[in-house]
Amino acid sequence: MNGVHERIGTDEAARPSGGGRPIDPRDGIGEFLRTRRARLGPQDVGLPVSGRHRRVPGLRREELARLAGVSVAYLTRLEQGKGHNVSTEVIDAIARALRLTETEHAHLTHLSKCRHQPHRRYTAPRRQQVRPGLRALLTAMDTMPAYVTGRRLDILAWNRPAAALFGDWDELADRERNWGRLVFLNPGYRRLFVDWESKAADVVGTLRLDAGCYPDDPRLIALVDELSAGSEEFRRLWARHDVREQSHGSRRLHHPVVGELTLPFETLRLPDDPEKCLTIHHVPADPIAAENLRLLASWGTDPTPREVPDRRP
């Protein structure tokens, strides 16, 4: 496959059996606003702290309404999913008052719009495919672990260095090539990521963004149900309603072959298909880590069978 591995299958073609109820955007906007209020206190936004005992953590609803310039009744209806025709100006004012990040602001905007759309029968999109030019680019990056993800954080394609770093994804069942299942249901990945909690929070934050965009996606619903049933940590992080889009940073890994690595990464959303992202782990500044990554990439080209993180005792 010219050094590139690609997800094979037609997993978009059929609706899974069973599954939970759709992710209701009306519930989403209320919980999102309440959790954003809870993380701010009046002293954080220049308001006086009134009363010794506050029944709710963070900002009260009337305090947010005052900061945003809307009525308490209007904000109450909005948090109950009953607001209608919410203007961009109101959403912007609430976002400023809550000091939302750009990603959170966009998420709130999307939730405010999609909750008014009538329920429609879900139409499965076409199977996610990786075009030949992108596969060729993965092959060319023969010293840098790189992979492509799509909706629901499905892993669609990857190069040999990525397989050497993260494990031989080619040996996994198609549905298992998903960052949510790997991070929360595969014990090997808890050992692989030194700061597992940070990686787990990034995964949940991205899935929350997907849930805002595709609340009736049956495979996303089934994934959330599965992770909720199988992981207490997932349930805790999901209940926080955090959203995030990690476009760059670094990961500390403890690899079974070369030991600890700290690798910078860049995640680029494809301009012609924004549902797909290319993530590249590039050469670190530390010369020892750089040499370990070079050795690991070379080891990844070895066709002999090799141990992967989830197979460790």
Short mmCIF file of C-alpha atoms in Angstrom, two decimals:
data_model
loop_
_atom_site.label_atom_id
_atom_site.label_comp_id
_atom_site.label_asym_id
_atom_site.label_seq_id
_atom_site.Cartn_x
_atom_site.Cartn_y
_atom_site.Cartn_z
CA MET A 1 0.00 0.00 0.00
CA ASN A 2 3.04 2.21 -0.64
CA GLY A 3 3.63 2.81 3.05
CA VAL A 4 0.13 4.14 3.71
CA HIS A 5 -2.60 2.25 5.50
CA GLU A 6 -6.22 3.19 4.95
CA ARG A 7 -9.44 2.40 6.73
CA ILE A 8 -11.38 -0.09 4.64
CA GLY A 9 -15.10 -0.72 4.81
CA THR A 10 -18.48 0.84 4.20
CA ASP A 11 -19.34 1.75 7.75
CA GLU A 12 -21.44 4.73 6.62
CA ALA A 13 -23.77 2.60 4.58
CA ALA A 14 -26.05 1.15 7.22
CA ARG A 15 -27.68 2.33 10.39
CA PRO A 16 -26.41 0.35 13.38
CA SER A 17 -28.82 -1.84 15.24
CA GLY A 18 -29.98 -0.55 18.61
CA GLY A 19 -28.40 2.67 19.80
CA GLY A 20 -29.62 5.47 22.01
CA ARG A 21 -31.75 8.49 21.40
CA PRO A 22 -30.49 11.44 19.32
CA ILE A 23 -28.37 14.03 21.09
CA ASP A 24 -30.93 16.79 21.62
CA PRO A 25 -29.47 20.26 20.87
CA ARG A 26 -32.08 21.79 23.22
CA ASP A 27 -30.54 19.88 26.11
CA GLY A 28 -27.10 20.69 24.80
CA ILE A 29 -27.47 24.47 24.82
CA GLY A 30 -28.89 24.52 28.34
CA GLU A 31 -26.19 22.29 29.81
CA PHE A 32 -23.50 24.11 27.88
CA LEU A 33 -24.57 27.51 29.20
CA ARG A 34 -24.95 26.22 32.75
CA THR A 35 -21.50 24.63 32.77
CA ARG A 36 -19.96 27.81 31.31
CA ARG A 37 -21.65 29.88 34.06
CA ALA A 38 -20.39 27.47 36.71
CA ARG A 39 -16.74 28.04 35.87
CA LEU A 40 -16.91 31.84 36.41
CA GLY A 41 -17.44 33.69 39.65
CA PRO A 42 -18.75 37.26 39.94
CA GLN A 43 -15.27 38.44 40.92
CA ASP A 44 -13.96 37.08 37.58
CA VAL A 45 -16.18 39.45 35.59
CA GLY A 46 -16.06 42.53 37.82
CA LEU A 47 -19.33 42.01 39.69
CA PRO A 48 -19.70 42.38 43.46
CA VAL A 49 -20.00 39.16 45.44
CA SER A 50 -23.41 39.38 47.10
CA GLY A 51 -24.51 37.13 49.93
CA ARG A 52 -22.55 34.66 51.99
CA HIS A 53 -24.14 31.53 50.63
CA ARG A 54 -24.59 31.05 46.89
CA ARG A 55 -26.85 28.18 45.93
CA VAL A 56 -25.19 27.64 42.55
CA PRO A 57 -21.50 27.53 41.68
CA GLY A 58 -20.24 30.31 39.49
CA LEU A 59 -22.36 33.04 37.95
CA ARG A 60 -26.05 33.23 38.71
CA ARG A 61 -28.43 33.41 35.80
CA GLU A 62 -29.39 37.00 36.61
CA GLU A 63 -25.71 37.99 36.71
CA LEU A 64 -25.11 36.58 33.26
CA ALA A 65 -28.27 38.29 31.97
CA ARG A 66 -27.02 41.61 33.32
CA LEU A 67 -23.60 41.18 31.72
CA ALA A 68 -25.08 40.15 28.37
CA GLY A 69 -27.79 42.81 28.34
CA VAL A 70 -30.74 40.40 28.11
CA SER A 71 -33.63 39.72 30.44
CA VAL A 72 -33.49 36.90 32.98
CA ALA A 73 -36.69 35.47 31.50
CA TYR A 74 -35.14 35.38 28.03
CA LEU A 75 -31.97 33.69 29.29
CA THR A 76 -34.08 31.17 31.21
CA ARG A 77 -36.00 30.23 28.06
CA LEU A 78 -32.74 29.94 26.14
CA GLU A 79 -31.25 27.59 28.75
CA GLN A 80 -34.44 25.53 28.63
CA GLY A 81 -34.11 25.20 24.87
CA LYS A 82 -37.23 27.31 24.33
CA GLY A 83 -35.70 30.48 22.93
CA HIS A 84 -36.67 31.41 19.38
CA ASN A 85 -34.87 33.36 16.69
CA VAL A 86 -31.82 34.10 18.80
CA SER A 87 -29.89 36.86 17.07
CA THR A 88 -26.18 36.77 16.38
CA GLU A 89 -25.82 39.88 18.53
CA VAL A 90 -27.33 38.12 21.57
CA ILE A 91 -25.14 35.04 21.10
CA ASP A 92 -22.08 37.27 20.74
CA ALA A 93 -23.01 39.18 23.90
CA ILE A 94 -23.45 35.96 25.90
CA ALA A 95 -20.17 34.63 24.53
CA ARG A 96 -18.34 37.78 25.61
CA ALA A 97 -19.93 37.71 29.06
CA LEU A 98 -18.94 34.06 29.56
CA ARG A 99 -15.48 34.67 28.08
CA LEU A 100 -15.89 31.80 25.64
CA THR A 101 -13.07 30.68 23.44
CA GLU A 102 -13.46 30.94 19.68
CA THR A 103 -14.30 27.24 19.52
CA GLU A 104 -16.88 27.54 22.32
CA HIS A 105 -18.41 30.61 20.68
CA ALA A 106 -18.82 28.73 17.39
CA HIS A 107 -20.32 25.75 19.25
CA LEU A 108 -22.86 27.96 21.03
CA THR A 109 -23.79 29.61 17.72
CA HIS A 110 -24.34 26.22 16.12
CA LEU A 111 -26.42 24.91 19.03
CA SER A 112 -28.61 28.01 18.96
CA LYS A 113 -29.37 27.49 15.28
CA CYS A 114 -29.75 23.74 14.96
CA ARG A 115 -32.16 23.37 17.90
CA HIS A 116 -34.91 25.02 15.78
CA GLN A 117 -34.48 22.70 12.82
CA PRO A 118 -37.31 20.17 12.54
CA HIS A 119 -36.31 16.57 13.13
CA ARG A 120 -35.47 14.95 9.86
CA ARG A 121 -34.66 11.41 8.92
CA TYR A 122 -30.96 10.82 9.14
CA THR A 123 -29.26 10.40 5.78
CA ALA A 124 -25.96 8.60 6.01
CA PRO A 125 -23.17 10.54 4.28
CA ARG A 126 -20.89 8.93 1.77
CA ARG A 127 -18.11 6.75 3.09
CA GLN A 128 -15.16 8.83 4.24
CA GLN A 129 -12.36 8.39 1.75
CA VAL A 130 -8.83 9.74 1.59
CA ARG A 131 -7.86 11.02 -1.84
CA PRO A 132 -4.73 9.62 -3.53
CA GLY A 133 -2.79 12.88 -3.27
CA LEU A 134 -3.17 12.91 0.50
CA ARG A 135 -2.11 9.27 0.73
CA ALA A 136 0.98 10.14 -1.31
CA LEU A 137 1.77 12.94 1.14
CA LEU A 138 1.55 10.49 4.05
CA THR A 139 3.97 8.18 2.26
CA ALA A 140 6.42 11.02 1.67
CA MET A 141 6.51 11.85 5.38
CA ASP A 142 8.55 8.73 6.07
CA THR A 143 10.21 10.09 9.23
CA MET A 144 7.16 11.74 10.81
CA PRO A 145 4.14 9.91 12.24
CA ALA A 146 1.06 11.25 10.46
CA TYR A 147 -2.56 10.21 10.12
CA VAL A 148 -5.93 11.42 8.84
CA THR A 149 -9.06 11.49 10.99
CA GLY A 150 -12.65 12.06 9.96
CA ARG A 151 -16.05 12.33 11.63
CA ARG A 152 -16.30 10.94 15.18
CA LEU A 153 -12.48 10.84 15.28
CA ASP A 154 -12.38 7.77 13.05
CA ILE A 155 -8.81 7.08 11.91
CA LEU A 156 -8.98 6.89 8.12
CA ALA A 157 -5.36 6.60 6.94
CA TRP A 158 -1.89 6.59 8.45
CA ASN A 159 1.76 6.07 7.50
CA ARG A 160 4.27 3.53 8.78
CA PRO A 161 5.85 5.83 11.41
CA ALA A 162 2.36 6.38 12.89
CA ALA A 163 1.87 2.61 13.10
CA ALA A 164 5.25 2.29 14.81
CA LEU A 165 4.36 5.03 17.30
CA PHE A 166 0.73 4.23 18.10
CA GLY A 167 0.46 0.53 17.28
CA ASP A 168 -0.45 -1.48 14.22
CA TRP A 169 -3.90 -0.08 13.49
CA ASP A 170 -4.06 -2.33 10.43
CA GLU A 171 -4.57 -5.28 12.78
CA LEU A 172 -7.60 -3.70 14.45
CA ALA A 173 -11.18 -4.17 13.35
CA ASP A 174 -12.43 -1.24 11.28
CA ARG A 175 -14.72 0.13 14.02
CA GLU A 176 -11.89 0.01 16.58
CA ARG A 177 -9.83 2.55 14.61
CA ASN A 178 -11.36 5.41 16.50
CA TRP A 179 -9.64 7.67 19.01
CA GLY A 180 -12.56 7.48 21.44
CA ARG A 181 -12.47 3.69 21.64
CA LEU A 182 -8.67 3.57 21.73
CA VAL A 183 -8.27 6.13 24.51
CA PHE A 184 -11.14 5.05 26.77
CA LEU A 185 -11.54 1.33 26.11
CA ASN A 186 -8.00 0.16 25.29
CA PRO A 187 -5.76 -0.06 28.40
CA GLY A 188 -2.60 0.09 26.28
CA TYR A 189 -3.29 3.70 25.31
CA ARG A 190 -3.61 4.72 28.94
CA ARG A 191 -0.04 3.48 29.37
CA LEU A 192 1.12 5.02 26.10
CA PHE A 193 0.04 8.61 26.86
CA VAL A 194 1.92 10.00 29.86
CA ASP A 195 -0.67 12.76 30.27
CA TRP A 196 -3.62 10.52 29.49
CA GLU A 197 -6.14 12.90 31.06
CA SER A 198 -5.18 15.68 28.62
CA LYS A 199 -5.55 13.38 25.62
CA ALA A 200 -8.87 12.08 26.95
CA ALA A 201 -10.20 15.63 27.43
CA ASP A 202 -9.19 16.52 23.86
CA VAL A 203 -11.01 13.47 22.51
CA VAL A 204 -14.22 14.25 24.42
CA GLY A 205 -14.04 17.93 23.48
CA THR A 206 -13.85 17.03 19.79
CA LEU A 207 -16.71 14.52 20.05
CA ARG A 208 -18.80 17.24 21.73
CA LEU A 209 -18.19 19.46 18.69
CA ASP A 210 -19.31 16.63 16.41
CA ALA A 211 -22.43 16.12 18.54
CA GLY A 212 -23.32 19.77 18.07
CA CYS A 213 -22.95 19.45 14.30
CA TYR A 214 -24.50 16.00 13.85
CA PRO A 215 -26.86 15.32 16.78
CA ASP A 216 -28.79 12.67 14.83
CA ASP A 217 -25.77 10.71 13.56
CA PRO A 218 -26.60 7.13 14.71
CA ARG A 219 -22.97 6.06 14.75
CA LEU A 220 -21.97 9.00 16.90
CA ILE A 221 -24.90 8.24 19.24
CA ALA A 222 -23.83 4.58 19.42
CA LEU A 223 -20.22 5.60 20.10
CA VAL A 224 -21.21 7.93 22.95
CA ASP A 225 -23.46 5.21 24.41
CA GLU A 226 -20.65 2.66 24.20
CA LEU A 227 -18.05 4.93 25.77
CA SER A 228 -20.48 6.02 28.49
CA ALA A 229 -21.20 2.39 29.37
CA GLY A 230 -17.55 1.37 29.32
CA SER A 231 -15.74 4.27 30.95
CA GLU A 232 -16.46 6.26 34.10
CA GLU A 233 -13.86 8.81 32.98
CA PHE A 234 -15.71 9.35 29.71
CA ARG A 235 -19.01 9.92 31.55
CA ARG A 236 -17.34 12.48 33.82
CA LEU A 237 -15.69 14.38 30.97
CA TRP A 238 -18.80 14.22 28.76
CA ALA A 239 -20.89 15.77 31.55
CA ARG A 240 -18.58 18.81 31.60
CA HIS A 241 -19.77 19.85 28.11
CA ASP A 242 -16.31 21.13 27.23
CA VAL A 243 -15.57 21.63 23.54
CA ARG A 244 -12.14 22.01 22.07
CA GLU A 245 -10.26 21.77 18.82
CA GLN A 246 -6.61 20.97 19.44
CA SER A 247 -4.80 22.33 16.39
CA HIS A 248 -1.27 22.12 17.79
CA GLY A 249 0.68 21.22 20.90
CA SER A 250 2.81 18.35 22.11
CA ARG A 251 2.25 14.86 23.48
CA ARG A 252 4.33 12.97 26.01
CA LEU A 253 4.40 9.28 25.18
CA HIS A 254 5.94 6.30 26.91
CA HIS A 255 6.68 3.93 24.06
CA PRO A 256 7.47 0.25 24.81
CA VAL A 257 10.45 0.29 22.42
CA VAL A 258 12.17 3.69 22.70
CA GLY A 259 10.87 4.91 26.05
CA GLU A 260 9.59 8.41 26.71
CA LEU A 261 9.10 10.85 23.83
CA THR A 262 7.74 14.39 23.78
CA LEU A 263 6.52 15.06 20.25
CA PRO A 264 5.16 18.35 18.90
CA PHE A 265 2.16 18.00 16.60
CA GLU A 266 0.15 20.09 14.16
CA THR A 267 -3.42 19.25 13.16
CA LEU A 268 -4.61 20.79 9.90
CA ARG A 269 -8.24 20.78 8.77
CA LEU A 270 -8.39 19.99 5.06
CA PRO A 271 -9.62 23.04 3.12
CA ASP A 272 -11.53 20.98 0.56
CA ASP A 273 -13.07 18.66 3.18
CA PRO A 274 -13.29 20.28 6.65
CA GLU A 275 -14.62 17.06 8.18
CA LYS A 276 -11.14 15.56 7.79
CA CYS A 277 -7.95 16.52 9.61
CA LEU A 278 -4.31 15.71 8.98
CA THR A 279 -2.21 15.34 12.15
CA ILE A 280 1.58 15.35 11.91
CA HIS A 281 3.98 14.62 14.77
CA HIS A 282 7.20 16.31 13.76
CA VAL A 283 10.83 16.09 14.83
CA PRO A 284 11.36 17.45 18.35
CA ALA A 285 14.12 19.90 19.28
CA ASP A 286 15.67 17.48 21.79
CA PRO A 287 18.38 15.60 19.82
CA ILE A 288 17.93 12.40 21.84
CA ALA A 289 14.17 12.41 21.27
CA ALA A 290 14.77 13.19 17.60
CA GLU A 291 17.09 10.20 17.28
CA ASN A 292 14.59 7.97 19.08
CA LEU A 293 11.88 9.09 16.68
CA ARG A 294 14.19 8.39 13.72
CA LEU A 295 14.90 4.89 15.07
CA LEU A 296 11.21 4.32 15.67
CA ALA A 297 10.32 5.42 12.14
CA SER A 298 13.00 3.07 10.77
CA TRP A 299 11.68 0.25 12.95
CA GLY A 300 8.23 0.95 11.58
CA THR A 301 9.38 0.05 8.06
CA ASP A 302 10.43 -3.43 9.22
CA PRO A 303 7.90 -5.90 7.76
CA THR A 304 8.39 -8.38 10.63
CA PRO A 305 5.61 -8.70 13.22
CA ARG A 306 5.93 -6.31 16.14
CA GLU A 307 4.29 -5.68 19.48
CA VAL A 308 1.72 -2.87 19.69
CA PRO A 309 0.65 -0.89 22.78
CA ASP A 310 -2.64 -2.68 23.37
CA ARG A 311 -0.93 -6.09 23.29
CA ARG A 312 1.42 -5.35 26.18
CA PRO A 313 0.99 -7.54 29.30
#
